[in-house]
Backbone as numpy.savetxt, mean C-alpha at the origin, in Angstrom:
# Nx Ny Nz CAx CAy CAz Cx Cy Cz
-3.71 -10.11 -14.14 -4.86 -10.37 -13.30 -5.64 -9.09 -13.12
-6.94 -9.18 -13.17 -7.81 -8.04 -12.91 -8.48 -8.28 -11.57
-8.27 -7.37 -10.64 -8.83 -7.51 -9.30 -9.23 -6.12 -8.84
-10.45 -5.96 -8.37 -10.92 -4.67 -7.89 -11.11 -4.70 -6.39
-11.22 -3.52 -5.79 -11.43 -3.41 -4.36 -12.90 -3.15 -4.06
-13.38 -3.78 -2.99 -14.75 -3.62 -2.52 -14.69 -3.20 -1.06
-15.79 -2.59 -0.59 -15.87 -2.19 0.80 -17.24 -2.58 1.34
-17.25 -3.03 2.58 -18.50 -3.36 3.26 -18.43 -2.83 4.67
-19.56 -2.36 5.18 -19.61 -1.88 6.55 -20.17 -2.98 7.43
-19.64 -3.06 8.64 -20.09 -4.10 9.54 -20.20 -3.62 10.96
-21.01 -4.36 11.70 -21.14 -4.11 13.13 -21.30 -5.46 13.79
-20.36 -5.76 14.70 -20.40 -7.08 15.33 -20.16 -8.16 14.28
-21.06 -9.11 14.21 -20.95 -10.20 13.23 -21.82 -9.97 12.00
-22.39 -8.79 11.87 -23.28 -8.49 10.75 -22.58 -7.55 9.77
-22.59 -7.95 8.51 -21.92 -7.16 7.47 -22.90 -6.79 6.37
-22.69 -5.58 5.82 -23.50 -5.14 4.69 -23.00 -5.77 3.40
-23.68 -5.48 2.33 -23.30 -5.99 1.01 -22.06 -5.24 0.52
-21.03 -5.96 0.08 -19.83 -5.28 -0.43 -20.15 -4.41 -1.65
-19.57 -3.19 -1.67 -19.75 -2.27 -2.78 -18.40 -2.05 -3.45
-18.39 -2.05 -4.76 -17.17 -1.76 -5.51 -16.68 -0.36 -5.17
-15.40 -0.24 -4.85 -14.79 1.10 -4.74 -14.48 1.50 -6.19
-15.18 2.51 -6.71 -15.10 2.81 -8.13 -13.82 3.51 -8.56
-13.72 3.77 -9.87 -12.65 4.58 -10.45 -12.58 5.88 -9.65
-11.44 6.40 -9.31 -10.13 6.06 -9.82 -9.36 5.00 -9.03
-9.99 4.37 -8.02 -9.30 3.30 -7.29 -9.33 2.02 -8.12
-10.51 1.47 -8.34 -10.63 0.26 -9.16 -10.66 0.67 -10.63
-9.81 0.03 -11.41 -9.69 0.35 -12.84 -9.76 -0.93 -13.65
-10.30 -0.82 -14.86 -10.40 -1.98 -15.74 -9.01 -2.51 -16.08
-8.90 -3.81 -16.11 -7.68 -4.52 -16.54 -6.45 -4.21 -15.70
-6.64 -3.81 -14.46 -5.52 -3.57 -13.56 -5.79 -4.31 -12.25
-4.72 -4.61 -11.53 -4.84 -5.31 -10.26 -4.79 -4.30 -9.13
-5.86 -4.23 -8.36 -5.87 -3.47 -7.12 -5.95 -4.52 -6.02
-4.90 -4.56 -5.22 -4.78 -5.64 -4.27 -5.07 -5.24 -2.85
-4.37 -5.82 -1.91 -4.64 -5.57 -0.50 -4.68 -4.08 -0.19
-5.57 -3.72 0.74 -5.75 -2.32 1.11 -6.04 -2.21 2.60
-5.85 -0.99 3.11 -6.24 -0.70 4.49 -6.81 0.71 4.55
-7.87 0.86 5.33 -8.47 2.18 5.57 -7.90 2.76 6.86
-7.79 4.09 6.90 -7.44 4.73 8.16 -8.61 4.54 9.13
-8.36 4.76 10.41 -9.39 4.54 11.43 -10.67 5.33 11.16
-10.52 6.55 10.65 -11.69 7.37 10.37 -12.32 7.08 9.01
-11.68 6.21 8.22 -12.21 5.85 6.91 -11.99 6.90 5.84
-11.20 7.94 6.15 -11.00 9.03 5.20 -9.91 8.77 4.18
-9.01 7.82 4.45 -7.92 7.50 3.51 -7.85 5.99 3.32
-7.43 5.60 2.13 -7.19 4.20 1.84 -5.78 4.08 1.26
-5.02 3.12 1.75 -3.72 2.79 1.19 -3.87 1.42 0.57
-3.46 1.28 -0.69 -3.66 0.02 -1.40 -2.51 -0.25 -2.36
-2.44 -1.49 -2.79 -1.43 -1.93 -3.75 -2.06 -2.04 -5.13
-1.34 -1.61 -6.16 -1.85 -1.71 -7.53 -0.71 -1.86 -8.51
-1.00 -2.57 -9.60 -0.01 -2.71 -10.67 -0.27 -1.73 -11.81
-0.99 -0.65 -11.56 -1.34 0.31 -12.61 -0.09 0.91 -13.25
-0.17 1.26 -14.54 0.96 1.91 -15.21 1.30 3.24 -14.53
2.57 3.64 -14.63 3.00 4.90 -14.06 3.62 4.78 -12.69
3.76 3.55 -12.20 4.40 3.34 -10.90 5.91 3.43 -11.02
6.60 3.08 -9.97 8.06 3.10 -9.94 8.58 1.92 -10.75
9.49 2.18 -11.68 10.07 1.11 -12.49 9.27 0.84 -13.76
9.72 -0.16 -14.49 9.08 -0.55 -15.74 7.77 -1.26 -15.43
6.72 -0.92 -16.16 5.39 -1.50 -15.93 5.41 -3.00 -16.21
5.05 -3.77 -15.17 4.92 -5.23 -15.30 3.64 -5.62 -14.57
2.58 -5.99 -15.30 1.33 -6.35 -14.63 1.45 -7.64 -13.84
0.64 -7.75 -12.80 0.57 -8.97 -11.99 -0.05 -10.08 -12.82
0.55 -11.25 -12.79 0.02 -12.42 -13.50 0.15 -13.62 -12.58
-0.96 -14.12 -12.07 -0.92 -15.29 -11.20 -0.06 -15.05 -9.97
0.89 -15.94 -9.74 1.78 -15.84 -8.57 2.86 -14.76 -8.74
3.09 -14.30 -9.98 4.07 -13.25 -10.25 3.47 -11.91 -9.84
4.03 -11.27 -8.82 3.49 -10.01 -8.31 3.59 -8.85 -9.29
4.46 -8.97 -10.31 4.64 -7.86 -11.23 5.24 -6.67 -10.52
4.87 -5.47 -10.96 5.36 -4.24 -10.36 4.20 -3.54 -9.67
3.92 -3.92 -8.43 2.86 -3.29 -7.67 3.46 -2.21 -6.77
2.79 -1.09 -6.71 3.20 0.01 -5.84 2.09 0.28 -4.84
2.45 0.98 -3.76 1.47 1.42 -2.78 1.01 2.83 -3.12
-0.29 3.05 -3.01 -0.93 4.33 -3.31 -1.80 4.74 -2.14
-2.08 6.04 -2.03 -3.01 6.55 -1.03 -4.04 7.43 -1.74
-5.28 7.35 -1.27 -6.37 8.15 -1.83 -7.24 8.65 -0.69
-7.81 9.85 -0.85 -8.67 10.47 0.16 -10.13 10.32 -0.24
-10.96 9.98 0.74 -12.40 9.91 0.50 -12.93 11.32 0.31
-13.65 11.55 -0.79 -14.16 12.90 -1.08 -15.68 12.92 -1.16
-16.31 11.80 -0.88 -17.77 11.72 -0.89 -18.19 10.30 -0.62
-19.47 10.04 -0.64 -19.99 8.69 -0.41 -19.47 7.76 -1.49
-18.56 6.85 -1.12 -17.91 5.91 -2.05 -17.28 6.63 -3.25
-16.70 7.79 -2.99 -16.01 8.57 -4.01 -14.63 8.93 -3.46
-13.59 8.74 -4.28 -12.21 8.87 -3.82 -11.40 9.74 -4.76
-10.40 10.44 -4.21 -9.49 11.26 -5.01 -8.59 10.38 -5.88
-7.97 11.00 -6.85 -7.00 10.30 -7.69 -5.88 9.79 -6.77
-5.55 8.51 -6.83 -4.52 7.96 -5.94 -3.15 8.60 -6.17
-2.42 8.75 -5.07 -1.05 9.28 -5.10 -0.09 8.13 -4.80
0.88 7.94 -5.67 1.90 6.93 -5.46 2.76 7.35 -4.26
3.04 6.42 -3.34 3.82 6.77 -2.16 5.29 7.04 -2.46
5.71 6.90 -3.70 7.04 7.34 -4.11 8.14 6.31 -3.98
9.34 6.72 -4.43 10.47 5.80 -4.55 11.10 5.39 -3.23
10.78 6.06 -2.14 11.32 5.64 -0.86 10.66 4.33 -0.43
9.36 4.23 -0.65 8.62 3.02 -0.29 8.54 2.07 -1.48
8.17 2.58 -2.65 7.98 1.73 -3.82 9.27 1.49 -4.59
9.36 0.33 -5.20 10.54 -0.07 -5.98 10.08 -0.60 -7.32
11.01 -0.96 -8.22 10.60 -1.64 -9.46 10.02 -3.04 -9.20
10.10 -3.52 -7.97 9.50 -4.80 -7.60 8.06 -4.60 -7.16
7.62 -5.40 -6.21 6.23 -5.35 -5.74 6.17 -4.98 -4.27
5.39 -3.95 -3.97 5.08 -3.57 -2.60 3.60 -3.92 -2.39
3.34 -4.74 -1.38 2.00 -5.29 -1.20 1.63 -5.33 0.29
0.42 -5.70 0.58 -0.13 -5.93 1.92 0.15 -4.79 2.91
-0.32 -3.57 2.62 -0.12 -2.47 3.57 -0.91 -2.69 4.85
-0.33 -2.26 5.96 -1.00 -2.32 7.26 -0.54 -1.13 8.08
-1.49 -0.40 8.68 -1.16 0.74 9.53 -1.30 0.37 10.99
-0.37 0.88 11.80 -0.49 0.70 13.25 -1.73 1.44 13.74
-2.15 1.13 14.96 -3.37 1.74 15.51 -3.29 3.27 15.52
-2.09 3.82 15.83 -1.94 5.28 15.84 -1.69 5.85 14.44
-1.67 4.99 13.45 -1.50 5.35 12.03 -0.18 6.05 11.73
0.82 5.87 12.58 2.11 6.50 12.37 3.17 5.52 11.86
2.83 4.25 11.76 3.75 3.26 11.22 3.04 2.44 10.15
3.66 2.38 8.99 3.14 1.58 7.89 4.01 0.34 7.75
3.38 -0.81 7.78 4.05 -2.08 7.52 3.62 -2.54 6.14
4.55 -3.13 5.39 4.21 -3.64 4.06 5.22 -4.70 3.67
4.87 -5.49 2.67 5.77 -6.51 2.15 6.36 -6.01 0.84
7.60 -6.41 0.56 8.27 -5.99 -0.67 9.25 -7.06 -1.12
9.32 -7.25 -2.43 10.37 -8.09 -2.99 11.38 -7.24 -3.75
11.27 -5.90 -3.60 12.17 -4.99 -4.31 13.21 -4.33 -3.44
12.95 -4.19 -2.15 13.94 -3.62 -1.23 14.95 -4.71 -0.85
16.20 -4.32 -0.57 17.16 -5.32 -0.09 16.64 -5.94 1.20
16.69 -7.24 1.23 16.18 -7.93 2.41 16.78 -9.31 2.52
16.00 -10.22 3.04 16.48 -11.57 3.28 16.21 -12.50 2.11
15.56 -11.99 1.07 15.24 -12.80 -0.10 13.74 -13.01 -0.21
13.25 -13.07 -1.42 11.81 -13.24 -1.61 11.08 -11.97 -1.20
9.94 -12.14 -0.59 9.12 -11.01 -0.13 9.28 -10.87 1.37
9.85 -9.74 1.81 10.10 -9.48 3.22 9.16 -8.41 3.74
9.02 -8.31 5.05 8.17 -7.31 5.69 9.04 -6.12 6.10
8.56 -4.92 5.76 9.27 -3.68 6.08 8.34 -2.77 6.85
8.93 -1.79 7.53 8.11 -0.78 8.19 8.67 0.60 7.88
7.78 1.57 7.88 8.18 2.96 7.70 7.44 3.80 8.73
8.15 4.74 9.33 7.58 5.59 10.36 7.16 6.92 9.75
6.06 7.41 10.22 5.46 8.62 9.69 5.69 9.77 10.66
6.21 10.87 10.16 6.47 12.04 11.00 5.18 12.84 11.23
4.37 12.92 10.18 3.09 13.63 10.25 2.19 13.01 9.19
0.98 13.53 9.05 0.07 12.97 8.05 0.59 13.16 6.63
1.54 14.05 6.43 2.01 14.30 5.07 3.50 14.01 4.87
4.17 13.46 5.87 5.61 13.22 5.74 5.98 11.88 6.35
6.64 11.05 5.58 7.11 9.76 6.06 8.61 9.83 6.29
9.06 9.52 7.50 10.48 9.32 7.77 10.66 7.81 7.72
11.43 7.35 6.79 11.50 5.93 6.52 12.69 5.29 7.21
12.41 4.39 8.10 13.44 3.50 8.63 13.14 2.16 7.99
13.85 1.84 6.94 13.58 0.62 6.20 14.11 -0.55 7.00
13.25 -1.15 7.76 13.61 -2.30 8.56 12.99 -3.54 7.94
13.75 -4.60 7.94 13.28 -5.85 7.36 13.18 -6.88 8.48
12.08 -7.61 8.49 11.86 -8.62 9.51 11.68 -9.98 8.85
12.13 -11.03 9.48 11.91 -12.38 8.97 11.21 -13.19 10.04
10.81 -14.41 9.72 10.00 -15.20 10.63 10.72 -15.53 11.94
12.05 -15.51 11.95 12.78 -15.81 13.18 12.94 -14.56 14.04
12.29 -13.46 13.62 12.30 -12.20 14.36 13.67 -11.53 14.38
14.54 -11.90 13.46 15.82 -11.22 13.32 15.63 -9.97 12.49
16.43 -8.96 12.75 16.34 -7.72 12.00 17.49 -7.66 11.02
17.19 -7.20 9.81 18.22 -7.07 8.79 19.24 -6.02 9.22
20.50 -6.30 9.01 21.52 -5.29 9.29 21.57 -4.30 8.13
22.07 -3.13 8.40 22.21 -2.13 7.34 20.91 -1.44 7.00
20.01 -1.27 7.97 18.78 -0.54 7.71 19.12 0.88 7.29
18.23 1.48 6.50 18.48 2.81 5.97 17.43 3.78 6.46
17.81 5.03 6.68 16.85 6.07 7.05 16.78 7.04 5.87
15.56 7.24 5.39 15.34 8.16 4.28 14.09 8.99 4.57
13.95 10.12 3.92 12.81 10.99 4.14 12.13 11.27 2.81
10.80 11.31 2.85 10.03 11.69 1.67 8.86 12.54 2.15
8.56 13.59 1.43 7.40 14.42 1.72 6.30 14.07 0.74
5.14 13.74 1.26 3.99 13.41 0.43 2.88 14.39 0.79
2.41 15.16 -0.18 1.33 16.08 0.07 0.03 15.38 -0.24
-0.78 15.19 0.78 -2.06 14.51 0.61 -3.14 15.53 0.35
-4.16 15.11 -0.42 -5.24 16.05 -0.73 -6.02 16.44 0.50
């Protein structure tokens, strides 16, 4: 599947015309999926099946998520973004990590994954951020009955952002 990311600015119920977020975020013949901007709009975290992620490259096809990883990129100009950085093996797996969401204080990242041990299928996980450049990961899994997976793991990864 080929899917690109677009951005539109809005105020109240009025929205501007969506603009393609260009290369290096949106790329030909690759899937760029759900994304979230930081509150200040300076960073974007998004899911992509681009080659070079964690595990063997498997593109998204229809309902098959393939091997999507989460990436972060810094805004460097008007609709211009830095080369995306893969969030690494603590968050990403050979499976699919999708639907990133940041808490209001931007210190907790929620995402879905079918690659981390969980309850089966695609589960929701969270990771806590120590600073803007370091994630302390408490891999917690949640299901619709609000039960928490036993055996959560704590791991640390340092990510240097541009």
